[in-house]
Amino acid sequence: MEQSEAFRNRSRVHCGPAGDPANSNLAYDLQNADGSSSGSSGYDGEQPTGSFALAGTFAPPSFARRVMSSRCAFPIPRFRAVILGLLAFLTLLSGSSFAAESTNTSEQPNVIVIFTDDQGYNDLGCFGSPNIKTPHIDRLAQEGRRYTSFYSACSVCSPSRAALLTGCYPKRVGLHQHVLFPQSNYGLHPEEVTIADHLKSAGYATACVGKWHLGHHKETLPTSNGFDSYYGIPYSNDMNHPDNKRLGKMSSDDRWRDQSSAVTLFNTPLVEGEEIIELPADQRTITRRYTDRAIEFVEANQDKPFFLYLPHSMPHIPLYVPEDVYDPDPQNAYKCVIEHIDTEVGRLVQTVRDLGLSEKTLIVYTSDNGPWLQFKNHGGSAGPLRAGKGTTFEGGQRVPCIMWSPGRIPAGTSSNAFATNMDLLPTIASVTGVPLENDRKIDGMDLTPTFTSEESPRDEFVFYSSHGVLEGIRIGDWKYLRKVARRGKNAKGPAPEPEILLFHLSEDIGEKNNLAEQQPERLQRMHARMEELNEEITANARPVWRKKADS
């Protein structure tokens, strides 16, 4: 099968050492917090065939069925799998500085990625929350390393998740134009190589437990993208299955006051494998049930290496918790949800400890984007950062991150190293000793040097808006934004001039002091580099999977 030119000669881009912002005062600007169009509550979608279809007919897939038609520009997956297996075997023979020097897969490190939804930079005790108590997550930080300059690749759900799993800018994998909805006819291409694909090729057990949001058709579900098993919701918890419209409306506060009635307002399906097992999902207990499944997976695979991807669907609105931890005051809703997540993280980590797996397990805790500030007491806080979800300001994309691996990552440390969630794939590859494929370009960089040093391999990062528009770049401590006002389809007259912003983050973490007029030459250089990087990403972008019209 012949590959397109976009898939040939993909080499990685390496950059110089990064600067990083320091702390500043806790004043922050809640203006420009645009999240209104992401994750809408309900929709009118097409009626699928089959009572258990997530969208259209729903035949069970298998890993072996991932052979594409001759029209596809991807390599044959079976051939790729053979090559991956050989590379993994050779790497295991040679060993690495982090993976055990043994061909016995039971010696390889385990990996757990905990990915919360819409959790703000300030929404953990160890990241400065004045009122949210998170002792279990704080303990992870005390025994591991906090990353205080860690970015999600986008300020909304689907693009950020695509970046984490593929190590690429969302635009490179075609998932940069906002989020997927239940009526969306596309998703993550099954021939993209995810973290799960990489580790599965080396004998890892793989599981996704939680919110997926990269496509709900069988070809785009976790079981078609490297995961042995899946248990969770296929999209955001405020979205409805196409067979079922939203049953009514309640304010956020009223939903919290009457959880038993509100839980049926959103017909969000709970899926196991490729089948709906609960509709609507009872979201009051969903965080606890995710943890139950995660613990079952860890216990079942304690004698072999495993990769657990645990993308919690909270604290994305609507907010729910079990009755035994419920606080009826709506002002405490968000706090209650985060503290419940903390308890469940504690249960999972304690299982790892009890099984004697601590020193052979890497745990990463982070969020998909910043807080949804328009929901006020239901929306979290970005602390000293400007704005939140849906924006390219720091509050939209700088998120809390903790990495924990006793014996590998020094305890009680903090790093300002410049890093992104795209960097997790190559970092995990380095820790586990599983080689990356060299047939495709990725944008992530190996962060293992930052486990013990402030030096980062990353010095630049491009910002795309929540709708996929090129909007800025960070180079070292400097951040340039070119914000263009969104216009409706029927807008008339000339478009307004873009707002040009330049911030020195090490001195202005809250992005309050615009230095654009004082630094025209720097602006010009940064704009040119931003356009150069975007041109390369666009030219080498790979296709998403799209549903055929007759299927």
Coordinates of C-alpha atoms in Angstrom, one line a residue:
M1 CA 0.0 0.0 0.0
E2 CA 1.5 3.3 -1.0
Q3 CA 1.6 6.1 1.6
S4 CA 0.9 9.7 0.9
E5 CA 3.7 12.3 1.0
A6 CA 2.4 13.6 4.3
F7 CA 3.3 10.3 6.0
R8 CA 6.9 10.1 4.7
N9 CA 10.1 11.4 6.2
R10 CA 8.6 12.4 9.5
S11 CA 11.4 13.6 11.8
R12 CA 11.0 15.0 15.3
V13 CA 11.6 18.7 16.1
H14 CA 13.9 19.3 19.1
C15 CA 14.2 22.7 20.8
G16 CA 16.5 24.3 23.2
P17 CA 16.1 24.7 27.0
A18 CA 13.1 26.5 28.3
G19 CA 12.6 29.4 30.6
D20 CA 9.6 29.3 32.9
P21 CA 7.4 31.7 34.7
A22 CA 7.8 32.4 38.4
N23 CA 5.1 33.0 41.0
S24 CA 3.2 36.3 41.2
N25 CA 0.3 37.7 43.2
L26 CA -3.0 35.9 43.4
A27 CA -5.1 38.6 41.7
Y28 CA -6.6 37.3 38.5
D29 CA -8.9 38.4 35.7
L30 CA -12.1 36.5 35.1
Q31 CA -13.0 38.4 32.0
N32 CA -12.7 36.8 28.5
A33 CA -13.6 33.4 30.0
D34 CA -15.3 32.0 27.0
G35 CA -16.7 28.5 27.5
S36 CA -20.3 29.0 26.4
S37 CA -20.2 27.0 23.2
S38 CA -18.3 23.9 24.5
G39 CA -20.1 20.9 25.8
S40 CA -23.7 22.0 25.1
S41 CA -26.5 20.6 27.2
G42 CA -28.4 18.4 24.8
Y43 CA -29.0 18.4 21.1
D44 CA -31.2 17.1 18.3
G45 CA -29.3 14.3 16.6
E46 CA -30.1 11.6 14.1
Q47 CA -31.9 8.5 15.2
P48 CA -29.4 5.6 15.1
T49 CA -30.4 2.0 14.1
G50 CA -30.2 -0.6 16.8
S51 CA -31.2 -0.1 20.4
F52 CA -27.6 -0.4 21.7
A53 CA -26.0 1.8 19.0
L54 CA -24.0 4.8 20.1
A55 CA -24.3 6.1 16.5
G56 CA -25.6 4.1 13.6
T57 CA -25.3 0.3 13.6
F58 CA -22.9 -1.0 16.1
A59 CA -21.0 -4.2 15.3
P60 CA -18.3 -5.4 17.8
P61 CA -14.8 -4.5 16.5
S62 CA -11.6 -6.3 17.1
F63 CA -8.0 -5.3 16.9
A64 CA -7.5 -7.5 13.8
R65 CA -10.2 -5.6 11.9
R66 CA -8.2 -2.5 11.7
V67 CA -7.0 -3.1 8.1
M68 CA -8.0 -0.1 6.1
S69 CA -9.2 0.0 2.4
S70 CA -6.7 0.7 -0.4
R71 CA -7.8 4.3 -0.5
C72 CA -6.4 4.9 3.0
A73 CA -3.0 6.6 3.2
F74 CA -2.0 4.7 6.3
P75 CA 0.3 1.7 6.4
I76 CA -1.1 -1.8 6.8
P77 CA -1.6 -2.2 10.6
R78 CA -0.6 -5.8 10.8
F79 CA 2.7 -5.1 9.2
R80 CA 3.1 -2.1 11.5
A81 CA 2.3 -4.3 14.5
V82 CA 5.0 -6.8 13.5
I83 CA 7.6 -4.0 13.2
L84 CA 6.5 -2.5 16.6
G85 CA 6.8 -5.9 18.2
L86 CA 10.3 -6.4 16.8
L87 CA 11.4 -2.9 17.9
A88 CA 9.9 -3.5 21.4
F89 CA 11.8 -6.8 21.7
L90 CA 15.1 -5.3 20.7
T91 CA 14.7 -2.4 23.1
L92 CA 13.9 -4.8 25.9
L93 CA 17.1 -6.7 25.1
S94 CA 19.2 -3.6 25.2
G95 CA 17.5 -2.1 28.3
S96 CA 17.1 1.6 29.1
S97 CA 17.9 3.9 32.0
F98 CA 14.4 3.7 33.3
A99 CA 12.9 0.3 32.2
A100 CA 14.2 -2.8 33.9
E101 CA 17.1 -4.5 32.1
S102 CA 15.1 -7.7 31.5
T103 CA 13.1 -9.3 28.7
N104 CA 10.6 -10.4 31.3
T105 CA 7.6 -8.0 30.8
S106 CA 6.7 -8.3 34.5
E107 CA 9.8 -6.1 35.3
Q108 CA 8.6 -3.2 33.1
P109 CA 7.1 -0.2 34.9
N110 CA 3.3 0.3 35.1
V111 CA 1.7 3.6 34.0
I112 CA -1.4 5.3 35.3
V113 CA -2.6 8.5 33.8
I114 CA -5.4 10.3 35.8
F115 CA -7.0 13.0 33.7
T116 CA -9.7 15.2 35.2
D117 CA -12.2 17.3 33.3
D118 CA -12.3 21.1 33.5
Q119 CA -10.2 21.2 36.8
G120 CA -8.6 24.6 37.3
Y121 CA -5.0 25.3 38.1
N122 CA -5.9 26.4 41.6
D123 CA -8.2 23.5 42.4
L124 CA -5.9 21.3 44.5
G125 CA -4.5 21.9 48.0
C126 CA -1.0 21.4 46.7
F127 CA -1.6 24.1 44.0
G128 CA -2.8 26.7 46.4
S129 CA -6.6 26.2 46.9
P130 CA -7.7 28.0 50.0
N131 CA -10.8 25.9 50.6
I132 CA -10.6 22.6 48.7
K133 CA -9.0 19.8 50.8
T134 CA -7.2 17.1 48.7
P135 CA -4.9 15.2 51.2
H136 CA -4.5 12.1 48.9
I137 CA -3.5 14.1 45.8
D138 CA -1.3 16.3 48.0
R139 CA 0.4 13.2 49.2
L140 CA 1.2 12.3 45.6
A141 CA 2.8 15.7 45.3
Q142 CA 4.7 15.3 48.6
E143 CA 6.1 12.0 47.4
G144 CA 6.6 13.1 43.8
R145 CA 7.0 16.2 41.7
R146 CA 4.6 19.1 40.9
Y147 CA 4.8 20.7 37.4
T148 CA 3.8 24.3 37.7
S149 CA 4.2 25.3 34.0
F150 CA 2.3 22.4 32.4
Y151 CA -0.1 23.0 29.5
S152 CA -2.9 21.2 27.9
A153 CA -2.7 21.3 24.1
C154 CA -6.1 23.0 23.8
S155 CA -8.6 24.7 26.1
V156 CA -11.4 22.2 25.5
C157 CA -12.0 18.5 25.8
S158 CA -11.6 16.5 22.6
P159 CA -8.5 18.3 21.2
S160 CA -6.7 18.0 24.6
R161 CA -7.4 14.3 24.8
A162 CA -6.2 13.7 21.3
A163 CA -3.0 15.4 22.1
L164 CA -2.4 13.5 25.3
L165 CA -2.9 10.1 23.7
T166 CA -1.1 10.7 20.4
G167 CA 1.7 13.1 21.4
C168 CA 0.6 15.5 18.7
Y169 CA -0.9 18.9 18.3
P170 CA -4.6 18.3 17.8
K171 CA -4.4 19.9 14.4
R172 CA -1.8 17.3 13.3
V173 CA -4.4 14.5 13.9
G174 CA -7.3 16.5 12.6
L175 CA -9.1 17.0 15.9
H176 CA -8.6 20.7 16.6
Q177 CA -11.9 22.2 15.6
H178 CA -13.8 22.2 18.9
V179 CA -15.2 19.2 20.6
L180 CA -17.1 16.1 19.4
F181 CA -20.8 15.8 19.9
P182 CA -23.1 12.8 19.8
Q183 CA -24.1 13.7 16.3
S184 CA -20.5 14.0 15.1
N185 CA -19.6 11.6 12.3
Y186 CA -15.9 11.6 12.8
G187 CA -13.3 10.8 15.5
L188 CA -9.7 9.8 16.3
H189 CA -8.4 7.7 13.4
P190 CA -7.9 4.0 14.5
E191 CA -4.5 4.1 12.6
E192 CA -3.2 6.9 14.9
V193 CA -0.8 5.4 17.4
T194 CA -1.8 6.1 20.9
I195 CA 0.0 5.5 24.2
A196 CA -2.1 2.3 24.5
D197 CA -1.0 1.1 21.1
H198 CA 2.7 1.6 22.0
L199 CA 2.5 -0.2 25.3
K200 CA 0.2 -3.0 24.0
S201 CA 2.8 -3.8 21.4
A202 CA 5.2 -4.6 24.2
G203 CA 2.9 -6.8 26.1
Y204 CA 1.2 -4.3 28.4
A205 CA -2.4 -4.8 29.5
T206 CA -4.3 -1.6 28.6
A207 CA -7.6 -0.2 29.9
C208 CA -9.5 3.1 29.5
V209 CA -11.9 3.8 32.4
G210 CA -13.8 7.1 32.2
K211 CA -14.7 9.8 29.7
W212 CA -13.4 9.1 26.1
H213 CA -14.6 12.0 23.9
L214 CA -12.6 11.1 20.8
G215 CA -15.5 9.5 18.9
H216 CA -18.4 7.2 19.7
H217 CA -18.5 5.1 16.6
K218 CA -17.0 1.6 16.9
E219 CA -14.0 2.6 14.8
T220 CA -13.1 5.4 17.1
L221 CA -13.8 3.9 20.6
P222 CA -10.9 3.0 22.9
T223 CA -11.1 -0.7 21.9
S224 CA -10.2 0.4 18.4
N225 CA -7.3 2.5 19.6
G226 CA -5.1 0.2 21.6
F227 CA -7.2 -0.5 24.7
D228 CA -8.1 -4.0 25.7
S229 CA -11.1 -2.8 27.6
Y230 CA -13.3 0.3 28.1
Y231 CA -15.7 1.3 30.7
G232 CA -17.0 4.9 30.7
I233 CA -19.0 7.6 29.0
P234 CA -18.2 8.2 25.3
Y235 CA -18.6 12.0 25.4
S236 CA -19.2 14.8 28.0
N237 CA -21.6 14.2 30.8
D238 CA -23.9 17.0 29.6
M239 CA -24.5 15.3 26.2
N240 CA -27.4 13.1 25.3
H241 CA -27.6 9.8 23.4
P242 CA -29.2 10.4 19.9
D243 CA -32.2 8.2 20.8
N244 CA -33.0 10.4 23.8
K245 CA -33.4 14.1 24.0
R246 CA -32.8 15.9 27.3
L247 CA -35.9 15.6 29.5
G248 CA -36.0 19.0 31.1
K249 CA -34.0 21.9 32.3
M250 CA -32.8 22.9 35.8
S251 CA -30.3 25.5 36.9
S252 CA -26.9 24.3 38.1
D253 CA -27.9 25.1 41.7
D254 CA -31.2 23.3 41.4
R255 CA -29.6 20.3 39.9
W256 CA -27.2 20.1 42.9
R257 CA -30.1 20.5 45.4
D258 CA -32.1 17.7 43.8
Q259 CA -29.6 15.2 42.4
S260 CA -32.0 12.3 42.4
S261 CA -34.3 14.1 39.9
A262 CA -31.5 15.8 38.0
V263 CA -29.6 12.6 37.2
T264 CA -32.2 11.7 34.6
L265 CA -32.0 15.1 32.8
F266 CA -29.0 14.1 30.8
N267 CA -29.3 10.9 28.8
T268 CA -25.6 10.2 28.8
P269 CA -24.8 6.5 28.1
L270 CA -22.4 4.4 30.2
V271 CA -20.5 2.0 27.9
E272 CA -18.6 -1.2 28.5
G273 CA -16.5 -2.3 25.5
E274 CA -18.8 -1.3 22.6
E275 CA -22.2 -1.7 24.3
I276 CA -24.4 0.6 26.3
I277 CA -25.0 -0.9 29.7
E278 CA -26.8 2.0 31.4
L279 CA -28.9 4.9 30.0
P280 CA -28.9 7.4 31.5
A281 CA -25.7 6.8 33.5
D282 CA -26.2 7.4 37.2
Q283 CA -23.6 10.1 37.5
R284 CA -24.0 10.4 41.3
T285 CA -21.8 7.2 41.7
I286 CA -19.8 7.3 38.4
T287 CA -16.6 8.6 39.9
R288 CA -16.6 5.8 42.5
R289 CA -17.5 3.2 39.9
Y290 CA -14.6 4.3 37.7
T291 CA -12.3 3.8 40.7
D292 CA -13.8 0.3 41.4
R293 CA -13.1 -0.7 37.8
A294 CA -9.6 0.8 37.8
I295 CA -8.8 -1.1 41.0
E296 CA -10.1 -4.3 39.5
F297 CA -7.9 -3.8 36.5
V298 CA -4.8 -3.1 38.6
E299 CA -5.4 -6.2 40.8
A300 CA -6.0 -8.4 37.8
N301 CA -2.8 -7.3 36.2
Q302 CA -0.5 -6.9 39.1
D303 CA 1.9 -9.6 37.8
K304 CA 2.3 -8.0 34.3
P305 CA 2.9 -4.5 33.1
F306 CA -0.2 -2.4 32.7
F307 CA -1.3 1.0 31.4
L308 CA -4.4 2.5 33.0
Y309 CA -5.9 5.6 31.5
L310 CA -8.4 7.1 33.9
P311 CA -10.1 10.2 32.5
H312 CA -12.6 11.2 35.1
S313 CA -15.8 12.9 33.7
M314 CA -15.9 15.3 36.7
P315 CA -15.7 18.2 37.6
H316 CA -17.3 19.0 34.2
I317 CA -20.8 20.2 34.8
P318 CA -23.3 18.8 35.7
L319 CA -21.8 18.0 39.1
Y320 CA -22.8 14.9 41.0
V321 CA -21.5 12.9 44.0
P322 CA -22.7 9.9 46.0
E323 CA -25.3 10.5 48.7
D324 CA -22.8 9.6 51.5
V325 CA -20.5 12.6 50.6
Y326 CA -23.2 15.0 49.4
D327 CA -23.3 18.5 50.8
P328 CA -26.6 20.2 49.9
D329 CA -25.2 23.7 49.8
P330 CA -24.7 24.7 46.0
Q331 CA -21.9 27.0 47.1
N332 CA -19.9 23.9 48.1
A333 CA -20.8 21.8 45.0
Y334 CA -17.4 22.1 43.2
K335 CA -15.5 21.6 46.4
C336 CA -17.5 18.5 47.2
V337 CA -16.8 17.0 43.8
I338 CA -13.0 17.6 43.9
E339 CA -12.7 16.2 47.4
H340 CA -14.6 13.1 46.2
I341 CA -12.2 12.7 43.3
D342 CA -9.4 13.1 45.9
T343 CA -10.8 10.3 48.0
E344 CA -11.1 8.0 44.9
V345 CA -7.5 8.8 43.8
G346 CA -6.5 7.8 47.3
R347 CA -8.2 4.5 47.0
L348 CA -6.5 3.7 43.8
V349 CA -3.0 4.7 44.9
Q350 CA -3.4 2.8 48.1
T351 CA -4.2 -0.3 46.0
V352 CA -0.9 0.3 44.2
R353 CA 0.9 0.5 47.5
D354 CA -0.8 -2.5 49.0
L355 CA 0.2 -4.6 46.0
G356 CA 3.8 -3.6 46.4
L357 CA 3.8 -1.9 43.0
S358 CA 4.8 1.7 44.1
E359 CA 8.4 1.5 42.9
K360 CA 7.5 0.1 39.5
T361 CA 4.6 2.5 38.8
L362 CA 4.5 5.9 37.2
I363 CA 1.4 8.0 38.1
V364 CA 0.6 11.2 36.3
Y365 CA -2.3 13.4 37.5
T366 CA -3.4 16.4 35.4
S367 CA -6.5 18.1 33.8
D368 CA -7.7 18.4 30.2
N369 CA -8.1 22.2 30.4
G370 CA -8.8 25.1 32.7
P371 CA -12.0 25.7 34.7
W372 CA -15.4 26.5 33.2
L373 CA -15.7 29.9 34.9
Q374 CA -19.1 30.9 33.6
F375 CA -20.6 28.4 35.9
K376 CA -19.2 30.3 38.9
N377 CA -19.5 28.1 42.1
H378 CA -19.8 25.1 39.8
G379 CA -16.8 26.0 37.7
G380 CA -13.6 26.0 39.7
S381 CA -10.7 28.5 39.8
A382 CA -7.5 29.2 37.8
G383 CA -6.0 31.1 40.8
P384 CA -3.5 33.7 39.7
L385 CA -4.0 32.9 36.0
R386 CA -6.1 34.9 33.6
A387 CA -9.5 33.5 32.3
G388 CA -10.3 29.8 31.9
K389 CA -11.7 27.1 29.7
G390 CA -12.2 28.0 26.0
T391 CA -9.4 30.7 26.0
T392 CA -5.7 30.7 25.1
F393 CA -4.9 32.7 28.2
E394 CA -3.0 30.9 30.9
G395 CA -6.1 30.0 32.8
G396 CA -7.5 28.1 29.8
Q397 CA -4.5 25.8 29.2
R398 CA -2.0 25.9 32.1
V399 CA -3.2 23.0 34.3
P400 CA -2.0 21.3 37.5
C401 CA 0.3 18.3 37.0
I402 CA 1.8 15.8 39.4
M403 CA 4.2 13.0 38.5
W404 CA 4.8 10.2 41.1
S405 CA 7.3 7.4 40.8
P406 CA 9.1 6.5 44.0
G407 CA 12.8 5.8 43.3
R408 CA 12.6 7.5 40.0
I409 CA 11.2 11.0 40.7
P410 CA 12.5 12.8 43.8
A411 CA 9.9 13.3 46.5
G412 CA 8.6 16.7 47.6
T413 CA 9.9 18.5 44.6
S414 CA 8.5 21.2 42.2
S415 CA 9.4 22.1 38.7
N416 CA 8.8 25.1 36.5
A417 CA 10.0 23.2 33.5
F418 CA 8.0 24.1 30.4
A419 CA 5.9 21.0 29.5
T420 CA 2.7 19.9 27.8
N421 CA 0.3 16.9 27.8
M422 CA 1.7 16.1 24.3
D423 CA 5.0 15.3 26.1
L424 CA 3.5 12.4 28.1
L425 CA 3.6 9.9 25.2
P426 CA 7.4 10.1 24.6
T427 CA 8.0 10.4 28.3
I428 CA 6.1 7.2 29.0
A429 CA 7.9 5.6 26.1
S430 CA 11.2 6.5 27.7
V431 CA 10.2 5.3 31.2
T432 CA 8.9 2.0 29.9
G433 CA 11.6 1.4 27.3
V434 CA 9.0 0.9 24.6
P435 CA 10.2 2.5 21.3
L436 CA 8.3 5.1 19.4
E437 CA 7.3 4.4 15.8
N438 CA 9.5 6.4 13.4
D439 CA 6.9 6.5 10.5
R440 CA 5.0 9.5 11.8
K441 CA 5.8 13.0 13.2
I442 CA 4.9 13.7 16.8
D443 CA 5.2 17.0 18.7
G444 CA 5.8 15.7 22.2
M445 CA 9.2 15.6 23.9
D446 CA 10.7 13.3 26.5
L447 CA 10.3 14.9 29.9
T448 CA 12.4 12.4 31.9
P449 CA 15.3 14.9 32.2
T450 CA 12.9 17.2 34.1
F451 CA 12.4 14.5 36.8
T452 CA 15.6 15.7 38.4
S453 CA 16.3 19.0 36.6
E454 CA 14.7 22.3 35.7
E455 CA 16.0 22.0 32.2
S456 CA 13.3 21.1 29.7
P457 CA 13.6 20.0 26.1
R458 CA 10.7 22.2 25.2
D459 CA 11.2 25.9 24.5
E460 CA 8.1 26.7 22.3
F461 CA 4.5 25.9 22.1
V462 CA 1.8 27.0 19.6
F463 CA -1.7 28.0 20.9
Y464 CA -4.8 27.2 18.9
S465 CA -8.2 28.5 20.0
S466 CA -11.0 26.2 21.1
H467 CA -12.3 26.4 17.5
G468 CA -8.9 25.5 15.9
V469 CA -7.8 29.0 15.0
L470 CA -4.0 29.8 15.2
E471 CA -3.8 32.3 18.1
G472 CA -0.4 32.5 19.6
I473 CA 2.9 31.0 20.7
R474 CA 5.0 30.8 23.8
I475 CA 8.8 30.9 23.3
G476 CA 10.7 30.7 26.6
D477 CA 9.2 33.1 29.0
W478 CA 7.5 35.2 26.3
K479 CA 3.9 34.6 25.1
Y480 CA 2.4 36.3 22.1
L481 CA -1.3 36.2 21.3
R482 CA -3.1 37.4 18.2
K483 CA -6.7 37.2 19.2
V484 CA -9.2 37.5 16.4
A485 CA -12.9 38.2 17.3
R486 CA -15.2 35.4 16.2
R487 CA -17.9 36.5 13.8
G488 CA -21.2 34.9 12.9
K489 CA -22.0 33.5 9.4
N490 CA -24.1 36.6 8.5
A491 CA -21.6 39.2 9.8
K492 CA -21.3 42.2 7.6
G493 CA -18.6 44.8 7.1
P494 CA -14.9 44.6 7.6
A495 CA -13.6 42.3 10.3
P496 CA -12.2 44.1 13.4
E497 CA -8.4 44.3 13.8
P498 CA -7.0 41.4 15.9
E499 CA -5.9 42.2 19.4
I500 CA -2.1 41.9 19.7
L501 CA -0.8 40.8 23.1
L502 CA 2.7 40.1 24.5
F503 CA 3.4 39.0 28.0
H504 CA 6.5 38.1 29.9
L505 CA 5.2 35.2 32.0
S506 CA 8.1 35.0 34.5
E507 CA 7.1 38.5 35.7
D508 CA 3.5 38.5 34.7
I509 CA 1.8 35.2 35.2
G510 CA -1.6 36.9 35.3
E511 CA -1.1 38.3 31.8
K512 CA -2.0 41.9 32.9
N513 CA 0.8 43.9 31.3
N514 CA 0.7 44.0 27.5
L515 CA 4.3 44.7 26.2
A516 CA 3.4 44.5 22.5
E517 CA 4.1 48.2 21.8
Q518 CA 7.4 48.0 23.6
Q519 CA 8.7 44.9 21.8
P520 CA 7.9 45.3 18.0
E521 CA 10.9 43.3 16.9
R522 CA 10.2 40.4 19.3
L523 CA 6.6 40.4 18.1
Q524 CA 7.7 40.1 14.5
R525 CA 10.1 37.2 15.3
M526 CA 7.5 35.4 17.3
H527 CA 4.8 35.9 14.7
A528 CA 7.1 34.5 12.0
R529 CA 7.9 31.4 14.1
M530 CA 4.3 30.8 15.0
E531 CA 3.3 30.9 11.3
E532 CA 6.3 28.6 10.4
L533 CA 5.3 26.0 12.9
N534 CA 1.6 26.2 11.9
E535 CA 2.5 25.8 8.2
E536 CA 4.5 22.6 9.0
I537 CA 1.7 21.1 11.2
T538 CA -0.9 21.9 8.5
A539 CA 1.1 20.5 5.7
N540 CA 1.7 17.2 7.5
A541 CA -1.7 16.9 9.2
R542 CA -3.2 13.4 9.1
P543 CA -6.9 12.6 8.5
V544 CA -9.5 11.9 11.1
W545 CA -11.7 8.8 10.7
R546 CA -15.0 9.8 9.1
K547 CA -18.2 7.7 8.9
K548 CA -19.2 6.7 5.4
A549 CA -22.5 8.1 4.2
D550 CA -24.0 4.7 3.6
S551 CA -22.9 3.1 6.9

